[in-house]
Each structure stands twice: as structure tokens, then as C-alpha cells.
PDB file of C-alpha atoms in Angstrom:
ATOM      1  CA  UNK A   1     100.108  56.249  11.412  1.00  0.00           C
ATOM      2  CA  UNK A   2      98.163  53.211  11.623  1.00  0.00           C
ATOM      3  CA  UNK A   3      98.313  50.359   9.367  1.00  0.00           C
ATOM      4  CA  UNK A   4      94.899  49.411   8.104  1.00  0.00           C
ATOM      5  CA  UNK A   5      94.714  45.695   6.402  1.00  0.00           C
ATOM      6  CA  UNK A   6      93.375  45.935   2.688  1.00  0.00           C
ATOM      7  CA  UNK A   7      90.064  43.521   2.694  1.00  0.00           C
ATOM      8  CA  UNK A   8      90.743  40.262   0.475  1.00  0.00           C
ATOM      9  CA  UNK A   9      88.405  40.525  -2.397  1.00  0.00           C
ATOM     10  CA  UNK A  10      87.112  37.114  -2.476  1.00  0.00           C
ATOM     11  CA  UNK A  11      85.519  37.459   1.118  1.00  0.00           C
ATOM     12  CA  UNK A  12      83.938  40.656  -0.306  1.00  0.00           C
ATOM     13  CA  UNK A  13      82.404  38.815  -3.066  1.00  0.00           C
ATOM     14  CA  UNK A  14      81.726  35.923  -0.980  1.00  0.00           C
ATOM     15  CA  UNK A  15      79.496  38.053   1.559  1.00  0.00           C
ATOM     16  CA  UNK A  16      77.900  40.323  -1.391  1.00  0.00           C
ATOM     17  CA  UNK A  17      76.612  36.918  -2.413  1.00  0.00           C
ATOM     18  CA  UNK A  18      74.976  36.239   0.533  1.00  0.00           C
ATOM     19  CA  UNK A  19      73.358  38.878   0.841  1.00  0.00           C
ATOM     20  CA  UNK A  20      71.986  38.918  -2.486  1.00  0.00           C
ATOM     21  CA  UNK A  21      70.538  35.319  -2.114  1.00  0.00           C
ATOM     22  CA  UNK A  22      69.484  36.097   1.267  1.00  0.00           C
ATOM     23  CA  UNK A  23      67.692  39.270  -0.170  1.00  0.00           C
ATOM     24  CA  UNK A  24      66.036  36.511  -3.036  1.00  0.00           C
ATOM     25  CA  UNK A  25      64.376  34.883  -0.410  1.00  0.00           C
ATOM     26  CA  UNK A  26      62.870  37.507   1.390  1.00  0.00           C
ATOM     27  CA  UNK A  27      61.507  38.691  -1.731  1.00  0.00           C
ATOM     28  CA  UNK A  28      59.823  35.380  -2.335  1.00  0.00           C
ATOM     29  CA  UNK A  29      58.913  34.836   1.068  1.00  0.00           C
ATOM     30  CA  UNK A  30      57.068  38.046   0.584  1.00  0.00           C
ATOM     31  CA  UNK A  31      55.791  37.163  -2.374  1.00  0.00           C
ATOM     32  CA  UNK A  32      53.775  33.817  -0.836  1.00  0.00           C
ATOM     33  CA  UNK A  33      52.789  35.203   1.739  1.00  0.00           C
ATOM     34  CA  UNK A  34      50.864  37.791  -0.169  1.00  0.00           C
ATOM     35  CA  UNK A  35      49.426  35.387  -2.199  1.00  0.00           C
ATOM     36  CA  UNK A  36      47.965  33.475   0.302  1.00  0.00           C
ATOM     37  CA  UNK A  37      46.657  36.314   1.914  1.00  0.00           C
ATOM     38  CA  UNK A  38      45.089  37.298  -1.151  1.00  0.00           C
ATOM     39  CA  UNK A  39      43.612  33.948  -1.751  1.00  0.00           C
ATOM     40  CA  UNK A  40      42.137  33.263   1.836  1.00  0.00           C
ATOM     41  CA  UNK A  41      40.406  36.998   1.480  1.00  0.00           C
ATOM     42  CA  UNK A  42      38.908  35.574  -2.071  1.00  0.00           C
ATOM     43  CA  UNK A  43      37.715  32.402  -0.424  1.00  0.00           C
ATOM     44  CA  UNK A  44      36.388  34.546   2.416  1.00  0.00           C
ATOM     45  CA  UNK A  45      34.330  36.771   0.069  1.00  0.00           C
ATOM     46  CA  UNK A  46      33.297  33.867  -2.067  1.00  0.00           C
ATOM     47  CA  UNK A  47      31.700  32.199   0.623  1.00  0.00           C
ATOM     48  CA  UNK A  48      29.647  35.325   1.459  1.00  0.00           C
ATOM     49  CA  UNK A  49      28.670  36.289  -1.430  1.00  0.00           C
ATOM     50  CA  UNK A  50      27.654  32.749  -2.125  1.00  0.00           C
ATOM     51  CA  UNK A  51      25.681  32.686   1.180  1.00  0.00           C
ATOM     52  CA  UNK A  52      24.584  36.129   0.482  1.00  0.00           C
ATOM     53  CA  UNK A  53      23.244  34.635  -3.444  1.00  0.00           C
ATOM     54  CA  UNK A  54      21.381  31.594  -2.009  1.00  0.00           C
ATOM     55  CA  UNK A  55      20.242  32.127   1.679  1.00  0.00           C
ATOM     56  CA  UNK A  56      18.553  29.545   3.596  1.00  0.00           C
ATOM     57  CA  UNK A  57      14.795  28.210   3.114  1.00  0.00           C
ATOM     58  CA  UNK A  58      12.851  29.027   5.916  1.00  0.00           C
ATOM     59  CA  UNK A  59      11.831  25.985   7.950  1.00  0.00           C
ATOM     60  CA  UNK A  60       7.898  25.934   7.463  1.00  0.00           C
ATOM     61  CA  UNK A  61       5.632  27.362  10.446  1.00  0.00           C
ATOM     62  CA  UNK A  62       2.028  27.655  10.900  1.00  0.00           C
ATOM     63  CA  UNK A  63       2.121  31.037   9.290  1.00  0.00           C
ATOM     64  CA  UNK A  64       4.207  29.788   6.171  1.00  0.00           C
ATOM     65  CA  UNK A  65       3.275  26.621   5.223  1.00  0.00           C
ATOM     66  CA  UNK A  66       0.792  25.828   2.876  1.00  0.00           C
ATOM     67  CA  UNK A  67      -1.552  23.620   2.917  1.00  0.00           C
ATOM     68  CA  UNK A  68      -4.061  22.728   0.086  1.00  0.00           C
ATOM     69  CA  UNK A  69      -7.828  22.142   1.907  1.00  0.00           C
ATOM     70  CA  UNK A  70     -10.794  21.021   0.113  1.00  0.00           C
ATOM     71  CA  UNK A  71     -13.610  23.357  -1.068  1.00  0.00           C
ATOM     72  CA  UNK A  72     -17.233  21.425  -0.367  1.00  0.00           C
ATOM     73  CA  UNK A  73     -18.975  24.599  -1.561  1.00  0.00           C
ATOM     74  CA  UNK A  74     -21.607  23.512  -4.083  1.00  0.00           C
ATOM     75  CA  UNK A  75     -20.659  20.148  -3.970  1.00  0.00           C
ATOM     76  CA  UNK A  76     -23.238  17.613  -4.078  1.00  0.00           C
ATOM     77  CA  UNK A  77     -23.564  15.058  -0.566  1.00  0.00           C
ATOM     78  CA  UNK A  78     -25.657  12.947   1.025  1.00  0.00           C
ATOM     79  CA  UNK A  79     -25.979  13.141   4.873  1.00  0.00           C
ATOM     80  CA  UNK A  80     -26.415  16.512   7.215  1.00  0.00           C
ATOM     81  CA  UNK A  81     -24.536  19.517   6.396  1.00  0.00           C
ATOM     82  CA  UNK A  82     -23.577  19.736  10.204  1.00  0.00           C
ATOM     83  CA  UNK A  83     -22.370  16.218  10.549  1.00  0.00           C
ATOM     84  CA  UNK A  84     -18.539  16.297  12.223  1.00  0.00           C
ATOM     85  CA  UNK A  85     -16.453  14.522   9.108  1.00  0.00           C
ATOM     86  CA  UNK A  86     -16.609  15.257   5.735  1.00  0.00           C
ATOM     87  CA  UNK A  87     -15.572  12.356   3.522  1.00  0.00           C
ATOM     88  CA  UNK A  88     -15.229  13.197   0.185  1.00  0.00           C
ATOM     89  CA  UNK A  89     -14.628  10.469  -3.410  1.00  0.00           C
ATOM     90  CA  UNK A  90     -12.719  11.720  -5.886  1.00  0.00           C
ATOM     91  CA  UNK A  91     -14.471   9.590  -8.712  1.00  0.00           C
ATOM     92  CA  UNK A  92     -14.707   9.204 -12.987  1.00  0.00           C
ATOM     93  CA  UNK A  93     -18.072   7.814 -14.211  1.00  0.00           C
ATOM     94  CA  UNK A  94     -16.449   5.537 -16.410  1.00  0.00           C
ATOM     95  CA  UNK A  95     -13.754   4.041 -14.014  1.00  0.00           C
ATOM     96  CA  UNK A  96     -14.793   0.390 -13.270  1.00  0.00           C
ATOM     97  CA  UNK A  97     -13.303   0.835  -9.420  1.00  0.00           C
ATOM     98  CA  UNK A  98     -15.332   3.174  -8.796  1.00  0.00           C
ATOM     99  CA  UNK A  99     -18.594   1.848  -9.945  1.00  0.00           C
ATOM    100  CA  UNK A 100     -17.204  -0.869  -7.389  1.00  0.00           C
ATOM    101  CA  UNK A 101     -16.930   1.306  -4.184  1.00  0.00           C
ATOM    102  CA  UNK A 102     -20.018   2.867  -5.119  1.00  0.00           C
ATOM    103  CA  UNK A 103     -21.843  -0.740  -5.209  1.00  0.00           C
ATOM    104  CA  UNK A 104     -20.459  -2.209  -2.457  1.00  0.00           C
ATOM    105  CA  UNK A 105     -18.744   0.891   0.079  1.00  0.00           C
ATOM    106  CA  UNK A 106     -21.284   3.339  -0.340  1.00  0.00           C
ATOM    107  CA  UNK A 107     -24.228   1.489   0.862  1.00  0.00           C
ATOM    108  CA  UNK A 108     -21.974   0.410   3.858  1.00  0.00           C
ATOM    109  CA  UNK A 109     -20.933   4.173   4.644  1.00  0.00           C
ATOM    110  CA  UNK A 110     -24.464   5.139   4.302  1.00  0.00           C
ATOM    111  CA  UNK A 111     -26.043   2.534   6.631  1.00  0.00           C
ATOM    112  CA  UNK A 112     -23.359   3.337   9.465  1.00  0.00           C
ATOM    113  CA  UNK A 113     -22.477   6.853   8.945  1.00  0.00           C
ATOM    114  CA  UNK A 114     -24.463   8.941   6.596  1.00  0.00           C
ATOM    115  CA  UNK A 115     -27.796   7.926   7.913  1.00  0.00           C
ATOM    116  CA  UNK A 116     -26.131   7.999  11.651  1.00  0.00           C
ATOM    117  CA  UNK A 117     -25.138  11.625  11.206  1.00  0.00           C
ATOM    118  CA  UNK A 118     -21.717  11.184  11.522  1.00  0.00           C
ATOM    119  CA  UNK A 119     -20.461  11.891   7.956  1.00  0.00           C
ATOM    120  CA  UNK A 120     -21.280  13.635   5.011  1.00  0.00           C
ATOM    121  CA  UNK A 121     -19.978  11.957   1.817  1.00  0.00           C
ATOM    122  CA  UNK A 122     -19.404  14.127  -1.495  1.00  0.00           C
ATOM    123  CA  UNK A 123     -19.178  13.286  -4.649  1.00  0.00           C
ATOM    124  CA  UNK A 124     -16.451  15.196  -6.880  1.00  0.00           C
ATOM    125  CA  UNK A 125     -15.415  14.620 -10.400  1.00  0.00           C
ATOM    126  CA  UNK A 126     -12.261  13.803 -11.615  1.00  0.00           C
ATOM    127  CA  UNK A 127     -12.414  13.016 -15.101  1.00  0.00           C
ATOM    128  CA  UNK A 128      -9.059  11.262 -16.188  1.00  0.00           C
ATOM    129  CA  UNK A 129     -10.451   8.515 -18.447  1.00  0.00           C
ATOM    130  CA  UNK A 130     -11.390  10.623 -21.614  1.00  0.00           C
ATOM    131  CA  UNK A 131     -13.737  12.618 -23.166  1.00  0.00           C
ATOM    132  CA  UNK A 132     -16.927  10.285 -22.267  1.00  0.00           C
ATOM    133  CA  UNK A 133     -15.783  11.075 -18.595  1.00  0.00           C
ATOM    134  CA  UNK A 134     -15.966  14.812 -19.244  1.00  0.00           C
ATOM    135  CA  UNK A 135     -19.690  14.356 -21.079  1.00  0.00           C
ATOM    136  CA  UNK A 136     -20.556  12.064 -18.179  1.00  0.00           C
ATOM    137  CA  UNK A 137     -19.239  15.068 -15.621  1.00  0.00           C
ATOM    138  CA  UNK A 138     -21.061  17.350 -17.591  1.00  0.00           C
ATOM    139  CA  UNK A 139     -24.444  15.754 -17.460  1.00  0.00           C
ATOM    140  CA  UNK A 140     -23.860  15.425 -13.704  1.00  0.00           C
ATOM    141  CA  UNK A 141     -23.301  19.042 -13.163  1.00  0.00           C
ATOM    142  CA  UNK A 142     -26.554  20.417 -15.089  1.00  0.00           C
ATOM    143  CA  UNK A 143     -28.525  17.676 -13.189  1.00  0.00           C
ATOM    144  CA  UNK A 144     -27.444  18.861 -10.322  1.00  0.00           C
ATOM    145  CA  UNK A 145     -27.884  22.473 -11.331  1.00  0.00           C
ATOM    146  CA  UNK A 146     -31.592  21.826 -12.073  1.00  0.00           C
ATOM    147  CA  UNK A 147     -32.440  19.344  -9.146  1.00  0.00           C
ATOM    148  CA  UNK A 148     -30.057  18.631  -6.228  1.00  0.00           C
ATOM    149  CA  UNK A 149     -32.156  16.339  -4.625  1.00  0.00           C
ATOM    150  CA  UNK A 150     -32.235  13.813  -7.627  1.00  0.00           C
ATOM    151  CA  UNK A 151     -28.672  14.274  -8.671  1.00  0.00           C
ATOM    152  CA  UNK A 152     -27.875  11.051  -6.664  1.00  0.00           C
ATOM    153  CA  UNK A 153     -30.753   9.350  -8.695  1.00  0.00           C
ATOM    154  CA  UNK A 154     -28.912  10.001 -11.739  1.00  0.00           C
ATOM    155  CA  UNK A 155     -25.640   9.441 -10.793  1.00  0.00           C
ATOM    156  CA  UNK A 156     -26.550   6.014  -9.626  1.00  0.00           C
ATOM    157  CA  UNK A 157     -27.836   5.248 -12.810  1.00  0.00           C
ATOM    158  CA  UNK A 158     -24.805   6.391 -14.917  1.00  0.00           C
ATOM    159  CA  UNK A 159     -22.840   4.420 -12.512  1.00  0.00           C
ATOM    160  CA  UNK A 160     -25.070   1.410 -13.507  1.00  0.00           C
ATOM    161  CA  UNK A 161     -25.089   1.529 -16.955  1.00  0.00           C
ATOM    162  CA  UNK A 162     -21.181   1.540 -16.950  1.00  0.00           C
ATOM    163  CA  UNK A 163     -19.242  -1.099 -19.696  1.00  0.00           C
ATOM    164  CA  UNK A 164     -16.092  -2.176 -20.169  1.00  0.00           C
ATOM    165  CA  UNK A 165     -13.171   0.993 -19.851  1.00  0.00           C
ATOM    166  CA  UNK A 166     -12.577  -0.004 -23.360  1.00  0.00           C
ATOM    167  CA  UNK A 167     -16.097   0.509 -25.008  1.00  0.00           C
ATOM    168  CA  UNK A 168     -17.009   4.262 -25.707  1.00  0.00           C
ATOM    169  CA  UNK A 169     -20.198   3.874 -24.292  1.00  0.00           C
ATOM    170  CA  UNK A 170     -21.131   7.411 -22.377  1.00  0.00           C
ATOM    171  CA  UNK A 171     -23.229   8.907 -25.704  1.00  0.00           C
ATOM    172  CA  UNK A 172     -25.689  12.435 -25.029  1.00  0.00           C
ATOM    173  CA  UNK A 173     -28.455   9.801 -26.091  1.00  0.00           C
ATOM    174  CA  UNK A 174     -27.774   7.462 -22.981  1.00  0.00           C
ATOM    175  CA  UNK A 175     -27.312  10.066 -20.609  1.00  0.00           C
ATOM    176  CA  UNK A 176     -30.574  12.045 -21.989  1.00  0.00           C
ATOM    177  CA  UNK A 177     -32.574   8.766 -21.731  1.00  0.00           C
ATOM    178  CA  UNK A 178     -30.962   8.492 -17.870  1.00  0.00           C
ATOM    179  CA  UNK A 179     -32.090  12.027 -17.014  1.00  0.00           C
ATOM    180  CA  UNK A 180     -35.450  10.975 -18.687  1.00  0.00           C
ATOM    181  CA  UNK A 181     -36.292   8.492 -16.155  1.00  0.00           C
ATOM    182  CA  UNK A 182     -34.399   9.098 -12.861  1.00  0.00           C
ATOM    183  CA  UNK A 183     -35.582  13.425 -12.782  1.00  0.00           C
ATOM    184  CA  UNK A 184     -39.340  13.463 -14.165  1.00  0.00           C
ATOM    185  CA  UNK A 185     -39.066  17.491 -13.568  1.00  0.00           C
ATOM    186  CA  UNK A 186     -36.189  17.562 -15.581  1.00  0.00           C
ATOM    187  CA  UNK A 187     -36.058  20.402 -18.673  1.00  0.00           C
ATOM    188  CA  UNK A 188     -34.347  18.109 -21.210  1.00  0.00           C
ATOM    189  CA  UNK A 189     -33.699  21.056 -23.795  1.00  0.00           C
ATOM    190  CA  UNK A 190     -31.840  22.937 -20.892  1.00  0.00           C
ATOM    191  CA  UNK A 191     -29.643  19.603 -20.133  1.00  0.00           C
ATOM    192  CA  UNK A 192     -29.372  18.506 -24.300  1.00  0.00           C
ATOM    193  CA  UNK A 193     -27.807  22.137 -24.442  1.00  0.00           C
ATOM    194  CA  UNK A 194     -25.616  21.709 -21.779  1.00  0.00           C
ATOM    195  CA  UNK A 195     -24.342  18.662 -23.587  1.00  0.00           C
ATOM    196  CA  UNK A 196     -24.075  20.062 -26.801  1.00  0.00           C
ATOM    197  CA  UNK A 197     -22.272  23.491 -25.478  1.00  0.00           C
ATOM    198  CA  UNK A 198     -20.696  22.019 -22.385  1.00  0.00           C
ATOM    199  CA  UNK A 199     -22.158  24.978 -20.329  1.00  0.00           C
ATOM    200  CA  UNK A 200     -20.974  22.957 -17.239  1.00  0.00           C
ATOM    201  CA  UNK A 201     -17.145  22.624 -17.800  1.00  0.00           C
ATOM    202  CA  UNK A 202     -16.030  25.479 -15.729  1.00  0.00           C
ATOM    203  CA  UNK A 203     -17.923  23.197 -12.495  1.00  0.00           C
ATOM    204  CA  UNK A 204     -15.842  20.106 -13.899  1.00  0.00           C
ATOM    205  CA  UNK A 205     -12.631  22.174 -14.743  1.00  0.00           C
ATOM    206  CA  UNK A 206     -12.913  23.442 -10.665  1.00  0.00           C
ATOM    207  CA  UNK A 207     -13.537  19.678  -9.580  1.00  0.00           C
ATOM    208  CA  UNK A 208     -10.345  18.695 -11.865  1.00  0.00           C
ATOM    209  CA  UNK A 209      -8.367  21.765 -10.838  1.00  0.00           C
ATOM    210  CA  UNK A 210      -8.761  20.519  -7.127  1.00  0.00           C
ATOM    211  CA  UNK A 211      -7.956  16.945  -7.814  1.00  0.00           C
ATOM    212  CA  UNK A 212      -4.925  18.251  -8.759  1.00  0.00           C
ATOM    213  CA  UNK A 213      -4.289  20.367  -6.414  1.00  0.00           C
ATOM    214  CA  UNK A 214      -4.690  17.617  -4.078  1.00  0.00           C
ATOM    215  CA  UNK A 215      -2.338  15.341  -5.731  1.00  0.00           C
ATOM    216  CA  UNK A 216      -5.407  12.670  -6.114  1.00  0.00           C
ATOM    217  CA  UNK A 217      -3.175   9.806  -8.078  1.00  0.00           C
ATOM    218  CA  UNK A 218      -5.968   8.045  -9.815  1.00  0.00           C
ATOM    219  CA  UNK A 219      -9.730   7.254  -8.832  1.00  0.00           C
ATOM    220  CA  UNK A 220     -11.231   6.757  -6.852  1.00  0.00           C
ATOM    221  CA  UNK A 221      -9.224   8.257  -4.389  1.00  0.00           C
ATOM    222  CA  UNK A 222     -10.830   8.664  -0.456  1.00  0.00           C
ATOM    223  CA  UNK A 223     -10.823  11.900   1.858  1.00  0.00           C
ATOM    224  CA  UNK A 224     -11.760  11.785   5.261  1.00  0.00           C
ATOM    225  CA  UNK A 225     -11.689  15.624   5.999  1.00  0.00           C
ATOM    226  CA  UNK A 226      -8.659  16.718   4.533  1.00  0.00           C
ATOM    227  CA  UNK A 227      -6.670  13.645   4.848  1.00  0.00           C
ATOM    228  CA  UNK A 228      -5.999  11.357   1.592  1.00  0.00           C
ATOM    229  CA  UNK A 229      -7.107   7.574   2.842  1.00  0.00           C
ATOM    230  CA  UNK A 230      -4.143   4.970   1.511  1.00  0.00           C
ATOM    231  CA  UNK A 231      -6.114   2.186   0.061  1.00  0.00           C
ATOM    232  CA  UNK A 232      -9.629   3.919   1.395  1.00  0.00           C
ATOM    233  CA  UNK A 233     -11.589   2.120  -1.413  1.00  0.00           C
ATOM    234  CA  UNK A 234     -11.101  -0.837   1.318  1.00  0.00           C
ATOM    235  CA  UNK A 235     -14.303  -0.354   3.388  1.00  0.00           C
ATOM    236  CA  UNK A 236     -12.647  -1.874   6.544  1.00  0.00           C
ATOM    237  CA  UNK A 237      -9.473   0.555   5.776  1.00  0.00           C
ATOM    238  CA  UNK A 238     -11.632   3.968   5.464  1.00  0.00           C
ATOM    239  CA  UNK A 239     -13.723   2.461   8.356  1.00  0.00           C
ATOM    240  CA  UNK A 240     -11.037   2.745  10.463  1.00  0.00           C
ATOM    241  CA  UNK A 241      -9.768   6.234   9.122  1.00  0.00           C
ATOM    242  CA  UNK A 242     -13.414   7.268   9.720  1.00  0.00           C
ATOM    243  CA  UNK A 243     -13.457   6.164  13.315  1.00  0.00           C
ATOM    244  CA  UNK A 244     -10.097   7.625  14.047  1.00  0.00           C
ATOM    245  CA  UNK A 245     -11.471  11.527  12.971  1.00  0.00           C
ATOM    246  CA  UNK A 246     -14.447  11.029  14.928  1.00  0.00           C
ATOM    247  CA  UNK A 247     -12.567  10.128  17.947  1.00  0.00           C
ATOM    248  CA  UNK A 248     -10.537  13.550  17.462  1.00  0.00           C
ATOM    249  CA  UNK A 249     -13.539  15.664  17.267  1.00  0.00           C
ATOM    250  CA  UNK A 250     -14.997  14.505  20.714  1.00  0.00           C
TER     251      UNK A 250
END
């Protein structure tokens, strides 16, 4: 019969212990690495559905961009309707630059381009000064409804009779007396009722509508084609803008 030695029962405990604490940190082991597994799947769904939420802007191509271009249809211009650049004013009646540029760039542009053929140059309102600049717009519009041809007569004239910013001196009297003289065929009931009813604010509302569209900052402001002209009330500065679109359309 063999003798088998009894175990001593504080190496027992001893290695229960051990195992128990050993058995702790497997558990908690475990335990982290689930958690981190759990929070680098969150992170990775975040991220796509984030992605997914706000996807990229498309990079602009010729078929996306947009680009704002300037309507000349009924319009009123001096020069041929065929000439190769279109240079356009953006202009208010009762802003004192512009009476400038049209005293002393217009005549230039006219001399050397208009009367060349080499431009066109439109007129189109853009009536931030007040409600003399809207009458003024408005008196433009019927005049040009009723006679195209002397539309530049008048406009000149407005243009001519211009005070200081500060004076509220556009009046349907001044404007009738204008029409009076500069369009002899003129039917002054038709264009004192356009005054009075403002028949012609849907043409001005279009002209202010593309202005804006535009971004036109102030007046006058200077097209040539569909280019805004930094500083083009500068004759020498549009002069060389000018010159620079003819040279591209050789």
C-alpha cells in the first residue's frame, strides 16, 4: 500500500489565489479589448456616415459652372449691331460720375470705336440713388419705347441738366420739358402717363435685376463683353481693356 503525502493547505490556498487573480485579468483584458473594438467600429461608421451626410462639391466644369452673361436684347446703343465688342455702362441719371464719363469718355469711345465699328456701347440703368433715379429710368424707357433713334437725345439732356446728388432735382415737369425739346414726335400724354403710372418699371426692374446679377458695385460700372473693367471709368484703363478683346477676336 502506498503512502500518498496529504497536500499542505496553505499551498492550496496559495495557488487557488493565483488563479483567481490570474482569471481577474483575463476578464479585464477581455473587457478592453472589446471596448476598443467597439469604439474603433463607432469611429469607423462615424466617419462614413459623416462622409456619406456631406459629400464633396463638385469641382466646377464647363457643363456646371455658371456663369451670369449680359442680355443686350432691347437695350438701347450707339454703333453697329454687328460690331465685334459690346461695351456696356451700367449708369444712374443722377450719379455725378457718371454724368462725368459720359462728358468726357463717351465722346472719346465714340470718336475711336463706335464710329470705327469696333464697339457698340449700351446704355443700362441702374438706379441706386433714389426714387428721382427710378423717375429718371422711367422717362428713359418710354422715350425709348416711342423713338429709339432720339433716346440718346434725351438722355444727353437729362445727363446735362444734372445738380448736386443732394438736391432732388429729377421732377415729371423737367423731364416732360426735356422730352419736349430733344423728341419733337414725341406723344407727351403717352410719356406724362408713363410717369404718373410708372408703366416702364418692369424695363428698369430687368436693368436692376441684371446689375445685380452681375455684382455691378456702384455706377458707373464698365463691361467690355462680359468682363467687369476695374477702374473702366478711366478712359486710358477701358482703352486698354477694349484693345485687349479686339485682339482676341482676330
Amino acid at each position: 500500500m502506498s503512502d500518498t503525502k496529504r497536500p499542505d493547505k496553505g499551498a492550496v490556498d496559495q495557488k487557488n489565489n493565483k488563479d483567481q487573480k490570474n482569471g481577474r485579468i483575463v476578464i479585464f483584458s477581455s473587457v478592453i479589448v472589446i471596448v476598443l473594438i467597439a469604439a474603433i467600429a463607432f469611429m469607423i461608421f462615424s466617419n462614413q456616415h459623416g462622409n456619406e451626410a456631406k459629400p464633396k462639391k463638385k469641382e466646377p466644369t464647363h457643363r456646371t459652372e455658371k456663369v451670369t452673361r449680359i442680355d443686350y436684347e432691347g437695350q438701347p446703343f450707339i454703333g453697329s449691331s454687328n460690331a465685334p465688342v459690346k461695351v456696356v455702362e451700367f449708369s444712374d441719371y443722377r450719379c455725378p460720375y457718371c454724368k462725368e464719363f459720359e462728358e468726357n469718355v463717351v465722346p472719346e469711345l465714340d470718336k475711336e470705336y463706335v464710329k470705327t465699328g469696333k464697339i457698340s456701347l449700351y446704355f443700362i440703368n441702374d438706379t441706386i440713388l433714389g426714387p428721382g433715379s427710378v423717375l429718371a429710368a422711367n422717362a428713359s424707357e418710354e422715350v425709348y419705347h416711342q423713338n429709339p433713334k432720339a433716346f440718346w437725345a434725351f438722355h444727353k439732356a437729362v445727363f446735362d441738366a444734372q445738380k448736386n446728388e443732394k438736391e432732388q432735382w429729377v421732377t415729371e415737369k423737367l423731364l416732360t420739358s426735356i422730352a419736349q425739346k430733344t423728341v419733337p414726335s414725341i406723344d407727351i400724354k403717352a410719356f406724362q402717363n408713363a410717369l404718373d403710372t410708372k408703366s416702364r418699371q418692369s424695363e428698369v426692374d430687368k436693368d436692376n435685376d441684371l446689375a445685380e446679377s452681375l455684382g455691378v458695385p456702384g455706377t458707373p460700372v464698365i463691361f467690355v463683353g462680359d468682363q467687369m473693367i476695374d477702374g473702366g471709368q478711366d478712359y486710358k484703363v477701358l482703352k486698354k481693356a477694349i484693345d485687349k478683346a479686339l485682339s482676341e477676336k482676330k
